[in-house]
Structures are given as C-alpha cells and as structure tokens.
Short mmCIF file of C-alpha atoms in Angstrom, two decimals:
data_model
loop_
_atom_site.label_atom_id
_atom_site.label_comp_id
_atom_site.label_asym_id
_atom_site.label_seq_id
_atom_site.Cartn_x
_atom_site.Cartn_y
_atom_site.Cartn_z
CA MET A 763 47.79 2.74 50.44
CA SER A 764 49.59 4.76 47.82
CA ASP A 765 49.78 8.46 47.25
CA THR A 766 48.33 8.42 43.79
CA PRO A 767 45.31 10.72 43.70
CA LEU A 768 41.90 10.11 42.24
CA GLU A 769 42.14 10.22 38.49
CA LEU A 770 39.18 10.18 36.23
CA GLN A 771 38.36 10.66 32.63
CA LEU A 772 34.85 10.04 31.48
CA CYS A 773 32.26 10.58 28.82
CA HIS A 774 28.55 10.29 29.39
CA ASP A 775 25.43 11.59 27.67
CA LEU A 776 22.98 13.33 29.96
CA ARG A 777 19.38 14.18 29.25
CA THR A 778 18.67 17.38 31.13
CA ALA A 779 15.92 19.98 31.11
CA GLU A 780 18.00 21.96 28.60
CA GLY A 781 18.40 19.01 26.24
CA LEU A 782 21.24 16.62 25.65
CA VAL A 783 24.50 17.46 27.43
CA THR A 784 27.61 15.40 26.93
CA LEU A 785 29.63 15.12 30.09
CA ASN A 786 33.29 15.03 29.06
CA VAL A 787 35.60 15.50 31.99
CA GLU A 788 39.18 14.83 32.99
CA LEU A 789 39.97 15.43 36.63
CA ARG A 790 42.68 14.74 39.21
CA LEU A 791 42.16 15.13 42.92
CA GLU A 792 45.27 15.28 45.07
CA ARG A 793 45.15 13.05 48.12
CA GLY A 794 44.01 14.99 51.15
CA SER A 795 42.79 17.99 49.16
CA ILE A 796 39.40 19.68 49.20
CA THR A 797 38.02 20.38 45.76
CA ALA A 798 34.91 22.45 45.08
CA LEU A 799 32.86 21.60 42.02
CA THR A 800 30.76 24.48 40.81
CA GLY A 801 28.74 25.68 37.84
CA PRO A 802 25.10 26.12 36.77
CA SER A 803 22.61 23.33 37.43
CA GLY A 804 22.18 20.63 34.83
CA VAL A 805 25.80 20.62 33.67
CA GLY A 806 26.63 17.22 35.12
CA LYS A 807 28.10 17.97 38.55
CA THR A 808 25.88 15.50 40.34
CA THR A 809 26.39 12.90 37.62
CA LEU A 810 30.13 13.29 38.03
CA LEU A 811 29.79 12.66 41.76
CA ARG A 812 27.52 9.70 41.19
CA SER A 813 29.94 8.23 38.65
CA ILE A 814 32.73 8.38 41.21
CA ALA A 815 30.50 6.71 43.81
CA GLY A 816 29.52 3.99 41.36
CA LEU A 817 25.84 4.92 41.19
CA VAL A 818 26.12 5.81 37.52
CA LYS A 819 28.03 3.77 34.98
CA PRO A 820 29.51 6.22 32.47
CA GLN A 821 29.38 5.33 28.80
CA SER A 822 33.15 5.42 28.51
CA GLY A 823 36.24 6.43 30.42
CA ARG A 824 38.32 5.40 33.38
CA ILE A 825 38.21 6.11 37.12
CA ALA A 826 41.07 5.10 39.36
CA PHE A 827 41.66 5.75 43.04
CA GLY A 828 45.22 5.02 44.10
CA GLN A 829 46.18 1.66 42.66
CA GLU A 830 42.55 0.57 42.37
CA VAL A 831 40.71 0.83 39.10
CA TRP A 832 37.03 1.51 39.81
CA PHE A 833 35.92 1.87 36.25
CA ASP A 834 37.50 1.19 32.90
CA SER A 835 35.27 0.95 29.87
CA ASP A 836 38.03 -0.55 27.70
CA LYS A 837 38.76 -3.35 30.13
CA GLN A 838 35.09 -3.74 31.11
CA ILE A 839 35.83 -2.99 34.76
CA PHE A 840 33.04 -1.58 36.89
CA LYS A 841 33.20 -1.72 40.65
CA ILE A 842 29.81 -1.44 42.34
CA PRO A 843 29.35 1.24 45.05
CA GLN A 844 29.83 -1.35 47.81
CA GLN A 845 33.35 -2.08 46.54
CA ARG A 846 34.51 1.55 46.50
CA ARG A 847 35.54 3.25 49.70
CA VAL A 848 33.55 6.40 49.07
CA GLY A 849 31.45 8.36 51.52
CA LEU A 850 28.60 10.18 49.83
CA VAL A 851 26.46 12.83 51.47
CA PHE A 852 23.30 13.28 49.43
CA GLN A 853 21.64 16.58 48.71
CA ASP A 854 18.45 15.37 50.46
CA TYR A 855 20.62 13.70 53.16
CA ALA A 856 18.90 10.32 52.47
CA LEU A 857 18.55 9.49 56.16
CA PHE A 858 16.55 6.35 56.86
CA PRO A 859 13.21 7.60 58.25
CA HIS A 860 12.49 4.46 60.27
CA LEU A 861 15.76 4.60 62.22
CA ASN A 862 16.82 7.03 64.91
CA VAL A 863 20.04 9.04 64.76
CA ARG A 864 22.20 6.38 66.38
CA GLN A 865 20.70 3.60 64.26
CA ASN A 866 21.20 5.63 61.11
CA VAL A 867 24.88 5.99 61.88
CA SER A 868 25.40 2.43 63.11
CA PHE A 869 23.62 1.10 60.02
CA ALA A 870 26.95 1.62 58.26
CA LEU A 871 28.74 -0.77 60.67
CA LYS A 872 29.86 -4.11 59.37
CA LYS A 873 28.53 -7.22 61.09
CA GLY A 874 30.03 -7.57 64.56
CA GLU A 875 31.84 -4.25 64.38
CA ASP A 876 32.25 -2.31 67.60
CA GLN A 877 29.69 0.37 68.48
CA GLY A 878 32.42 2.59 69.92
CA ARG A 879 33.04 4.34 66.64
CA VAL A 880 29.38 5.32 66.44
CA ASP A 881 29.65 7.09 69.80
CA GLU A 882 32.87 8.76 68.73
CA LEU A 883 31.32 10.13 65.54
CA LEU A 884 28.15 11.25 67.31
CA ARG A 885 30.33 13.18 69.75
CA GLU A 886 32.31 14.60 66.87
CA VAL A 887 29.22 16.14 65.26
CA GLU A 888 27.63 16.97 68.66
CA LEU A 889 24.61 14.73 68.26
CA THR A 890 25.02 12.53 71.34
CA LYS A 891 22.04 14.19 73.02
CA LEU A 892 19.82 13.69 69.97
CA ALA A 893 20.82 10.06 69.39
CA ASP A 894 17.30 8.76 70.03
CA ARG A 895 15.52 11.21 67.73
CA ARG A 896 14.13 10.23 64.37
CA PRO A 897 15.29 12.22 61.32
CA HIS A 898 11.97 14.07 60.97
CA GLN A 899 12.44 15.46 64.49
CA LEU A 900 15.72 17.15 63.51
CA SER A 901 16.54 20.49 61.91
CA GLY A 902 18.20 20.62 58.49
CA GLY A 903 21.61 21.23 59.98
CA GLN A 904 21.23 18.35 62.42
CA GLN A 905 20.13 16.01 59.64
CA GLN A 906 23.14 17.13 57.67
CA ARG A 907 25.44 16.20 60.54
CA VAL A 908 23.84 12.76 60.86
CA ALA A 909 24.38 12.21 57.14
CA LEU A 910 28.00 13.31 57.53
CA ALA A 911 28.62 11.02 60.51
CA ARG A 912 27.01 8.11 58.71
CA ALA A 913 29.10 8.65 55.57
CA LEU A 914 32.27 8.84 57.67
CA LEU A 915 31.64 5.67 59.66
CA PRO A 916 33.08 3.17 57.15
CA ASN A 917 36.31 5.22 57.11
CA PRO A 918 36.14 6.33 53.49
CA GLU A 919 39.26 7.79 51.93
CA LEU A 920 37.17 9.90 49.60
CA LEU A 921 34.20 11.97 50.73
CA LEU A 922 31.74 13.34 48.19
CA LEU A 923 29.23 16.00 49.17
CA ASP A 924 26.41 17.11 46.89
CA GLU A 925 25.45 20.68 47.79
CA PRO A 926 25.61 19.71 51.43
CA LEU A 927 25.06 23.14 52.92
CA SER A 928 22.84 24.85 50.37
CA ALA A 929 19.60 24.31 52.28
CA LEU A 930 20.92 25.79 55.52
CA ASP A 931 20.97 29.29 56.89
CA ARG A 932 24.18 31.25 57.03
CA ALA A 933 25.08 30.65 60.68
CA MET A 934 24.53 26.90 60.34
CA ARG A 935 26.55 26.87 57.11
CA LEU A 936 29.52 28.44 58.83
CA ARG A 937 29.36 25.94 61.68
CA LEU A 938 29.13 23.00 59.30
CA GLN A 939 32.05 24.34 57.31
CA ASP A 940 34.01 24.24 60.57
CA TYR A 941 32.94 20.62 61.07
CA LEU A 942 34.06 19.76 57.58
CA LEU A 943 37.44 21.40 58.04
CA GLU A 944 37.90 19.68 61.39
CA ILE A 945 36.93 16.31 59.98
CA HIS A 946 39.15 16.85 56.98
CA ARG A 947 42.07 17.64 59.25
CA ARG A 948 41.44 14.71 61.57
CA TYR A 949 40.80 11.97 59.04
CA GLN A 950 43.05 13.18 56.21
CA LEU A 951 40.22 12.79 53.73
CA THR A 952 40.13 13.70 50.09
CA ILE A 953 36.96 15.75 49.65
CA LEU A 954 35.01 16.70 46.56
CA LEU A 955 32.00 18.93 47.15
CA VAL A 956 29.44 20.53 44.88
CA THR A 957 28.69 24.09 45.92
CA HIS A 958 27.55 27.44 44.55
CA ASP A 959 28.59 29.54 47.50
CA LEU A 960 31.67 31.67 46.85
CA GLY A 961 32.32 32.14 50.57
CA GLU A 962 32.27 28.39 51.01
CA ILE A 963 34.64 27.87 48.09
CA PHE A 964 37.20 30.34 49.42
CA ARG A 965 36.88 29.06 52.96
CA LEU A 966 37.10 25.33 52.24
CA ALA A 967 38.59 24.56 48.89
CA ASP A 968 42.21 24.09 47.80
CA GLN A 969 41.03 23.69 44.25
CA VAL A 970 37.96 24.88 42.32
CA VAL A 971 36.60 23.18 39.26
CA LYS A 972 34.11 25.23 37.26
CA MET A 973 31.90 23.27 34.93
CA ASP A 974 29.54 24.26 32.17
CA GLU A 975 27.71 22.16 29.60
CA GLY A 976 29.41 18.97 30.67
CA LYS A 977 32.93 20.34 30.44
CA ILE A 978 35.45 21.81 32.82
CA MET A 979 35.75 25.51 31.96
CA ASN A 980 38.25 26.62 34.54
CA GLN A 981 40.30 25.01 37.24
CA GLY A 982 42.75 26.17 39.89
CA THR A 983 42.91 27.69 43.34
CA PRO A 984 39.94 29.92 44.24
CA GLU A 985 42.15 33.00 43.79
CA GLN A 986 43.29 31.89 40.34
CA VAL A 987 39.80 31.03 39.19
CA TYR A 988 37.96 34.03 40.55
CA THR A 989 40.30 37.01 40.77
CA SER A 990 40.60 37.18 36.99
CA GLU A 991 36.82 37.40 36.75
CA PHE A 992 36.30 40.53 38.77
CA GLU A 993 36.95 44.16 37.89
CA PRO A 994 39.31 45.80 40.35
CA SER A 995 37.02 47.19 43.04
CA PRO A 996 36.95 50.95 43.75
CA GLY A 997 36.42 50.13 47.41
CA PRO A 998 33.48 48.99 49.47
CA VAL A 999 30.06 50.33 48.54
CA LEU A 1000 27.13 50.44 50.97
CA TYR A 1001 23.49 50.93 50.11
CA GLY A 1002 21.26 52.62 52.65
CA GLU A 1003 18.18 54.68 53.31
CA VAL A 1004 18.12 58.14 54.89
CA LEU A 1005 16.01 58.17 58.08
CA SER A 1006 16.54 61.74 59.23
CA CYS A 1007 18.71 64.76 58.44
CA HIS A 1008 19.22 67.79 60.74
CA VAL A 1009 21.23 70.80 59.63
CA GLU A 1010 22.72 73.06 62.31
CA ASN A 1011 25.57 75.60 62.08
CA GLY A 1012 26.59 74.41 58.63
CA MET A 1013 26.89 70.77 59.78
CA ALA A 1014 24.37 68.03 59.02
CA THR A 1015 23.63 65.06 61.29
CA VAL A 1016 22.28 62.21 59.22
CA GLN A 1017 20.71 59.02 60.53
CA ALA A 1018 20.69 56.26 57.96
CA LEU A 1019 19.64 52.63 57.77
CA ILE A 1020 22.42 50.43 56.37
CA ASP A 1021 22.07 46.67 56.40
CA GLN A 1022 19.21 46.77 58.96
CA ARG A 1023 21.20 48.92 61.38
CA ILE A 1024 20.91 52.62 62.13
CA HIS A 1025 24.09 54.63 61.64
CA LYS A 1026 24.82 58.29 62.40
CA PHE A 1027 27.00 60.48 60.18
CA ARG A 1028 28.16 64.06 60.39
CA LEU A 1029 28.59 65.83 57.09
CA SER A 1030 28.95 69.37 55.89
CA ALA A 1031 25.59 70.92 55.00
CA ALA A 1032 26.73 71.15 51.37
CA GLU A 1033 27.40 67.42 51.21
CA ALA A 1034 24.03 66.63 52.76
CA THR A 1035 22.02 68.55 50.16
CA SER A 1036 21.80 65.51 47.89
CA LEU A 1037 20.29 63.39 50.68
CA VAL A 1038 16.51 63.25 51.03
CA VAL A 1039 14.74 61.67 53.99
CA GLY A 1040 13.08 58.41 52.99
CA GLN A 1041 15.25 58.06 49.89
CA PRO A 1042 17.93 55.45 49.24
CA PHE A 1043 21.56 56.48 48.86
CA VAL A 1044 24.94 54.98 48.09
CA LEU A 1045 27.93 55.33 50.35
CA ARG A 1046 31.27 54.92 48.61
CA TYR A 1047 34.49 54.66 50.51
CA SER A 1048 37.27 56.20 48.53
CA VAL A 1049 40.81 56.22 49.85
CA ASP A 1050 40.62 59.56 51.67
CA LYS A 1051 36.98 60.01 52.69
CA PRO A 1052 33.48 58.61 52.33
CA VAL A 1053 31.27 59.99 49.57
CA PHE A 1054 27.45 59.97 49.78
CA GLU A 1055 25.48 59.88 46.59
CA LYS A 1056 21.83 59.89 45.81
CA VAL A 1057 20.61 56.80 44.00
CA ARG A 1058 19.36 57.69 40.53
CA MET B 675 -25.47 -22.43 61.40
CA ASN B 676 -22.83 -24.47 59.60
CA PHE B 677 -19.50 -22.75 60.18
CA GLU B 678 -17.63 -24.85 57.66
CA PRO B 679 -17.92 -22.42 54.71
CA LEU B 680 -16.72 -19.50 56.86
CA VAL B 681 -13.75 -21.46 58.21
CA LEU B 682 -12.95 -22.54 54.67
CA THR B 683 -13.14 -18.96 53.41
CA PHE B 684 -10.74 -17.59 56.00
CA LYS B 685 -8.42 -20.57 55.65
CA LEU B 686 -8.29 -20.03 51.90
CA ALA B 687 -7.75 -16.29 52.22
CA SER B 688 -4.99 -16.72 54.82
CA ILE B 689 -3.08 -19.32 52.82
CA ALA B 690 -3.45 -17.43 49.55
CA THR B 691 -2.32 -14.16 51.19
CA LEU B 692 0.71 -15.83 52.75
CA ILE B 693 1.79 -17.40 49.46
CA LEU B 694 1.15 -14.18 47.56
CA PHE B 695 3.21 -12.12 49.99
CA GLY B 696 6.22 -14.38 49.49
CA LEU B 697 5.68 -14.36 45.76
CA ALA B 698 5.05 -10.64 45.41
CA LEU B 699 8.12 -9.43 47.35
CA PRO B 700 10.69 -10.35 44.68
CA LEU B 701 8.21 -9.66 41.88
CA SER B 702 7.34 -6.15 43.04
CA TYR B 703 11.00 -5.39 43.71
CA TRP B 704 11.83 -6.40 40.17
CA LEU B 705 8.90 -4.41 38.74
CA ALA B 706 9.78 -1.35 40.81
CA TYR B 707 13.46 -1.14 39.87
CA SER B 708 14.18 -3.14 36.74
CA ARG B 709 14.71 -1.27 33.51
CA PHE B 710 13.97 -4.36 31.46
CA ARG B 711 11.89 -3.43 28.41
CA GLY B 712 9.58 -6.44 28.60
CA LYS B 713 8.46 -5.29 32.03
CA VAL B 714 5.22 -3.74 30.75
CA LEU B 715 4.16 -7.10 29.36
CA VAL B 716 4.60 -8.70 32.78
CA GLU B 717 2.72 -5.82 34.41
CA ALA B 718 -0.15 -6.23 31.96
CA ILE B 719 -0.38 -9.99 32.57
CA ILE B 720 -0.39 -9.50 36.35
CA GLY B 721 -3.18 -6.94 35.98
CA MET B 722 -5.45 -9.16 33.87
CA PRO B 723 -7.54 -10.44 36.82
CA LEU B 724 -8.50 -6.81 37.54
CA VAL B 725 -10.45 -6.48 34.30
CA LEU B 726 -11.25 -10.03 33.24
CA PRO B 727 -14.64 -11.41 34.34
CA PRO B 728 -13.87 -13.97 37.07
CA SER B 729 -15.83 -16.58 35.14
CA VAL B 730 -13.51 -16.19 32.16
CA LEU B 731 -10.44 -16.60 34.34
CA GLY B 732 -12.10 -19.50 36.15
CA PHE B 733 -13.03 -21.17 32.88
CA TYR B 734 -9.50 -21.10 31.51
CA LEU B 735 -8.05 -22.20 34.83
CA LEU B 736 -10.54 -25.06 34.82
CA LEU B 737 -9.32 -26.13 31.42
CA ALA B 738 -5.66 -25.69 32.38
CA PHE B 739 -6.00 -27.61 35.64
CA SER B 740 -8.08 -30.44 34.25
CA PRO B 741 -6.19 -33.75 33.93
CA GLY B 742 -7.38 -33.95 30.34
CA TYR B 743 -5.01 -31.16 29.36
CA PHE B 744 -1.26 -30.90 29.45
CA PHE B 745 -0.70 -28.68 32.53
CA GLY B 746 -3.20 -30.50 34.75
CA ALA B 747 -1.86 -33.89 33.70
CA TRP B 748 1.70 -32.75 34.27
CA ILE B 749 0.97 -31.39 37.77
CA GLU B 750 -0.87 -34.57 38.70
CA GLU B 751 2.04 -36.67 37.49
CA ILE B 752 4.79 -34.61 39.13
CA ILE B 753 3.28 -33.79 42.54
CA GLY B 754 0.24 -36.02 42.50
CA LEU B 755 -2.08 -33.06 42.99
CA ARG B 756 -5.39 -32.64 41.26
CA LEU B 757 -6.22 -28.96 41.05
CA VAL B 758 -9.80 -29.12 39.77
CA PHE B 759 -12.54 -29.43 42.39
CA SER B 760 -10.03 -29.45 45.27
CA PHE B 761 -8.87 -27.07 47.97
CA PRO B 762 -5.27 -26.81 46.63
CA GLY B 763 -6.82 -25.87 43.27
CA LEU B 764 -8.74 -23.06 44.98
CA VAL B 765 -5.52 -21.82 46.56
CA VAL B 766 -3.69 -21.76 43.22
CA ALA B 767 -6.60 -20.03 41.49
CA SER B 768 -6.87 -17.46 44.30
CA VAL B 769 -3.15 -16.72 44.10
CA ILE B 770 -3.49 -15.97 40.39
CA TYR B 771 -6.73 -14.06 40.82
CA SER B 772 -5.45 -11.82 43.66
CA LEU B 773 -1.93 -11.31 42.35
CA PRO B 774 -2.40 -7.66 41.26
CA PHE B 775 -3.88 -6.74 44.65
CA MET B 776 -0.64 -7.78 46.31
CA VAL B 777 1.87 -6.75 43.66
CA TYR B 778 0.60 -3.31 42.66
CA PRO B 779 0.50 -1.68 46.11
CA LEU B 780 3.91 -3.13 46.97
CA GLN B 781 5.38 -1.94 43.69
CA ALA B 782 3.88 1.52 44.14
CA GLY B 783 5.10 1.66 47.74
CA LEU B 784 8.66 0.81 46.72
CA GLN B 785 8.63 3.24 43.82
CA ALA B 786 7.43 6.02 46.09
CA LEU B 787 10.57 5.75 48.25
CA PRO B 788 13.33 8.24 47.40
CA VAL B 789 15.98 6.58 45.22
CA SER B 790 18.62 8.06 47.48
CA LEU B 791 17.64 5.69 50.34
CA ARG B 792 18.70 2.71 48.26
CA GLU B 793 21.78 4.46 46.97
CA ALA B 794 22.84 5.61 50.43
CA SER B 795 22.65 2.03 51.64
CA TYR B 796 24.77 0.84 48.70
CA THR B 797 27.47 3.46 49.26
CA LEU B 798 27.55 2.35 52.91
CA GLY B 799 28.56 -1.07 51.65
CA LYS B 800 25.22 -2.87 52.06
CA THR B 801 24.04 -5.52 49.62
CA PRO B 802 20.77 -5.17 47.69
CA TRP B 803 19.40 -7.96 49.91
CA THR B 804 20.18 -6.12 53.17
CA THR B 805 18.97 -2.87 51.63
CA PHE B 806 15.64 -4.43 50.69
CA PHE B 807 14.91 -5.93 54.10
CA LYS B 808 16.50 -3.31 56.36
CA VAL B 809 15.77 -0.08 54.48
CA LEU B 810 13.12 -0.43 51.78
CA LEU B 811 10.56 -2.74 53.39
CA PRO B 812 10.52 -0.99 56.79
CA ASN B 813 9.82 2.28 55.00
CA ALA B 814 7.05 0.76 52.88
CA LYS B 815 5.08 -0.51 55.90
CA SER B 816 1.83 1.14 54.95
CA ALA B 817 2.06 -0.22 51.39
CA ILE B 818 2.68 -3.71 52.78
CA LEU B 819 -0.31 -3.44 55.08
CA THR B 820 -2.54 -2.19 52.26
CA ALA B 821 -1.38 -4.99 49.97
CA ILE B 822 -2.03 -7.71 52.55
CA VAL B 823 -5.46 -6.40 53.46
CA LEU B 824 -6.60 -5.90 49.88
CA THR B 825 -5.42 -9.37 48.96
CA PHE B 826 -7.09 -10.99 51.93
CA ALA B 827 -10.35 -9.13 51.41
CA HIS B 828 -10.36 -9.80 47.70
CA THR B 829 -9.87 -13.52 48.27
CA VAL B 830 -12.68 -13.57 50.84
CA GLY B 831 -14.93 -11.95 48.25
CA GLU B 832 -14.18 -14.38 45.43
CA PHE B 833 -17.14 -16.02 43.75
CA GLY B 834 -16.83 -16.67 40.04
CA VAL B 835 -13.40 -18.22 40.07
CA VAL B 836 -14.03 -20.48 43.06
CA LEU B 837 -17.31 -21.61 41.57
CA MET B 838 -15.70 -22.56 38.27
CA ILE B 839 -12.62 -24.22 39.66
CA GLY B 840 -13.90 -25.58 42.97
CA GLY B 841 -17.31 -26.76 41.97
CA ASN B 842 -19.11 -25.91 45.23
CA ILE B 843 -18.30 -29.14 47.10
CA PRO B 844 -19.43 -28.94 50.76
CA GLY B 845 -16.53 -29.03 53.21
CA VAL B 846 -13.96 -29.00 50.40
CA THR B 847 -14.51 -26.02 48.14
CA ARG B 848 -17.80 -24.49 49.32
CA VAL B 849 -16.60 -21.18 50.70
CA ALA B 850 -18.90 -18.63 52.36
CA SER B 851 -19.71 -16.68 49.19
CA LEU B 852 -20.88 -19.91 47.53
CA ALA B 853 -22.79 -20.95 50.61
CA ILE B 854 -24.74 -17.69 50.54
CA TYR B 855 -25.64 -18.27 46.91
CA ASN B 856 -26.74 -21.83 47.70
CA GLU B 857 -28.96 -20.75 50.56
CA VAL B 858 -30.58 -18.07 48.44
CA GLU B 859 -31.18 -20.59 45.66
CA ALA B 860 -32.92 -22.79 48.25
CA LEU B 861 -34.96 -19.75 49.39
CA ASN B 862 -33.27 -20.13 52.78
CA TYR B 863 -32.90 -16.42 53.35
CA SER B 864 -32.19 -16.44 57.08
CA ALA B 865 -29.21 -18.80 56.68
CA ALA B 866 -27.94 -16.69 53.78
CA ASN B 867 -28.29 -13.64 55.98
CA GLN B 868 -26.25 -15.25 58.76
CA TYR B 869 -23.32 -15.97 56.43
CA ALA B 870 -23.58 -12.58 54.79
CA LEU B 871 -23.71 -10.74 58.09
CA VAL B 872 -20.69 -12.57 59.48
CA LEU B 873 -18.67 -11.78 56.34
CA PHE B 874 -19.85 -8.20 56.44
CA VAL B 875 -18.93 -7.62 60.08
CA ILE B 876 -15.60 -9.43 59.99
CA THR B 877 -14.33 -7.77 56.81
CA PHE B 878 -15.43 -4.36 58.04
CA ALA B 879 -13.65 -4.93 61.36
CA ILE B 880 -10.46 -5.97 59.59
CA LEU B 881 -10.48 -2.93 57.31
CA LEU B 882 -11.23 -0.59 60.21
CA LEU B 883 -8.40 -2.02 62.27
CA VAL B 884 -5.95 -1.89 59.41
CA TYR B 885 -6.71 1.63 58.33
CA SER B 886 -6.53 2.97 61.86
CA VAL B 887 -3.13 1.30 62.29
CA ASN B 888 -2.05 2.59 58.91
CA ASN B 889 -3.18 6.06 59.80
CA ARG B 890 -1.03 6.01 62.90
CA LEU B 891 2.02 4.77 61.00
CA PHE B 892 1.48 7.48 58.51
CA ARG B 893 1.14 10.22 61.09
CA VAL B 894 4.32 9.20 62.89
CA ARG B 895 6.35 9.47 59.73
CA HIS B 896 4.89 12.73 58.50
CA PRO B 897 4.19 15.03 61.40
CA ALA B 898 2.08 18.04 60.63
#
C-alpha cells in the first residue's frame, strides 16, 4: 500500500436532459480525506463516481489508485469493477430485495470467509436487532445503513457515496453523518460523496469540488469555496408573525411566532407601532439591539 | 378412454418446457443486457411463431427435418435421429414454436430489475455468473413462473405444428389436441369431450395454482 492518492483525468460525452455535456475532469483525492462533490444535476457527478467504480468506461483518460492503474485509454487498460477495491453506496441503496439485512451484508463475503465481520459491521451501524428484516421492512435511514455496511464489508480503501443522505429527514441525516465520520476515522477510508447539502459539506468534507457542465468550477476547503460566495452578513435575521400586542404604560408586550415557537418581547410603544397583529415581520439583530421591521 | 394422447401431451410439454428454460436463460440474459446492434433481428426471429400461422411454421419445419433435405439428412447422419413423424421431432418443433413464450417474459423480467442491483453485485466483487444466479434470477421469480407456465400451456395447446411435423401417429405423435380432432372427425363426440374436458380442467388448475402463488410472491415483495 502506498500513499499516492487517487488521481484521475478523464473525458466522456454525456447525453443529459439538457443536451450533450462533455465531462472533462482532473481530480486528486488525498488518501484518508473526505471530498464532497457538488453542483447542479446532470453535470456528470454520478458519471464521475461510476467511472471511478468501473461501471462506466470513459472515452479517454486515466484513473490510478495508489500504484494501481484502473483505467488508461492510451494503454488500453480497463479494470472491471470486481478488480477495483471500491465501495459504492447507490442513491437508491440497491439492496437485494430477496435477502434479509444480514444476507445483504454477508453477500459481499468471499467464499469461505468468516461471518464475524458481518456481525461486527451490523453492530457498527446498529442493525443487529433488524438483521432478519427484509429491505422493504426498513426505513430509509435503516436501508442506508445496510447499504453502507455492505459496501464496507470487502474492506474498500475508497468509498463512493452518491447522494447518500438526500432522501432522509434532518435528524436521520445528522446521525448518518456521525456514522460516516466514525467509520472514516476507524477504517482510514478515502471518501468521495455527492451531496447538495451545505451543512453536510461543512460538517464532513476536507475538500469540496464544485462541478458545472462537466467541468470543475471551484475546488478547495469548504471555507475557501463558499466564503467568497457570500456577502458579509449584517447579522442573523428572523422572520416571524405577530400573534398579539398589548401596550401598557408606554411599554408593549408582543407575542410572536418565530420558527414554529411562540416568543415574548418587550418593546417601547413607539417601536411597536409598526407591528400589526396577524402580520409578518422581520427581526434583525444588529450589534447593540434587536430591530423589528414590518415586512413590505 | 385411451389415456395415451394425454400422457403424450404432458410428456411433450414437460420436456419442451425443460429444454426451453435451459435455452432461454442465457438467451434472455443476452437480450436483456447486450447492446449489440443486431439484437433486434434476433428478437424478431424469436417472435416469429407468435404471428406465423402454425401450419406455415410446421410446413417449413417438415421440409427442414425431412431426410430429403440438407438439415434433416445431416441430423440423421450425425445423431441418427429422424425428426419427421417422431416424438423427438415434436420436441424440437415445440421448442421452436414456444420459444417466445419463454424468452419474452424472462427478458422483460430481467429488464424490469433496477440496473443498480447488478452493479452493486459487481462492485462487491461478484462475477456476472454469481450475479445472475444469486441476485437477478431470485428477484425475477414471478417472471420465471409466468414464462414456464405460458410455455407449458402453449405447448399443450399446439395443433397445427404437431399435425404437420408429427403426422398424427397413435402412441407416437398423436397428442391430445390431435386426438380430439380425430374423435370429432369420427363423429365420436363423447370421447372428444372427455379429452377436451381433461385438458380444460388440468390447464385451468395449473393456471389457477400458478397465479395464486405468483400473487403471493408479488405481495410479499411489494407491501401495500
């Protein structure tokens, strides 16, 4: 095992809903890093992943992992998926419907290989209790964990995830991000994941690769890639709705609904004049004090 | 009642179905996944028995199998088998005649499976062979069942082809459908009715059994 990272350079024509897109990408993944691949749909993110896994043969280019050359169009080298040590988690999870959870994971075992690793991985993703369930009896997040355990079983050095968490609710996403970080730490994997979620990118990724129209537009740490994009913020802004407003002795007590919760404020009667019960408002935090404004 | 034609019918249908299943597995796999351009030609040829009058197919098979022509002479010389007016000839003709009933449902069943199942198996290091038998076929159970039943039933119902190629020889090639025709020709309606009724009841029972099993398979995989 060497420390050379994944290196790829490839060219491939894609027919998408928006017409012909030429995928033309050069990319390096450092060993043990987590890289997020992001960008609008139909720009070749999935094709890039599938090329690395060996499910798509690019028209030209080169893909090397460590000392191994997986693809080289000049030298006519193309390693089939079975010969690459890549774990791939599909967007639709691709669990085998006729097998239960344990069988899905142990499917990845080689002939005569010990079952112990299956138990270990099931424990890891907390699915031991559901081992006898079929995929259709599981929630999205549980299916996702089965797919993850199954992809990890052959001990891949490179894990590819195609929008793994996009179909899940927020709480489940956060938990699965924890799993991913834990697994990344434990197995020292190199991870490449497709995602659109900014929170996910900042939480997980060492490196972000933004793609558009088949090309890499921007690349770097999440801070480098995203901080340049945003205007400096004047401070947090909250949107709410006024529920009630009582004025007494020159002071107003306002009850407002902000983010599905009721909050109480005390303002001067003058400040409260712009607030109307039943109307939306904006609450701006400036450095010294909050400012309420009517929404126009 | 002479049971010979009925036994012959079910023997023929069983053997033809068995052979067709073995033949159709690789063929339908190839048709489902190959991107070979000439594929449509193969599909069209396989589908011919669906639209061709059985007598036309039977006529050409009769010519092809006859020792007076090249193929028939060649077969007789190589394996010493005469395919006209013989039971092996009926089997070969039935295999050709029922081919689309086995191949098409299998092909459709395989194509209906998500591509990612196959790809997931490959990335887990499994060969196409293992993937086919351990992943694809088990998930195409209802297609397999449909293919087998359609093929069996279609072979039981053969008339034109078996008449042309088999020649209605009692105990050798006179299957139930021919026996019914014979009895009607001889104005022996009650004997014809006996054969007809047995075929009717047995085929209905088979279909009923198969579709109820299929229904259950289907429900288990797609809960409401």
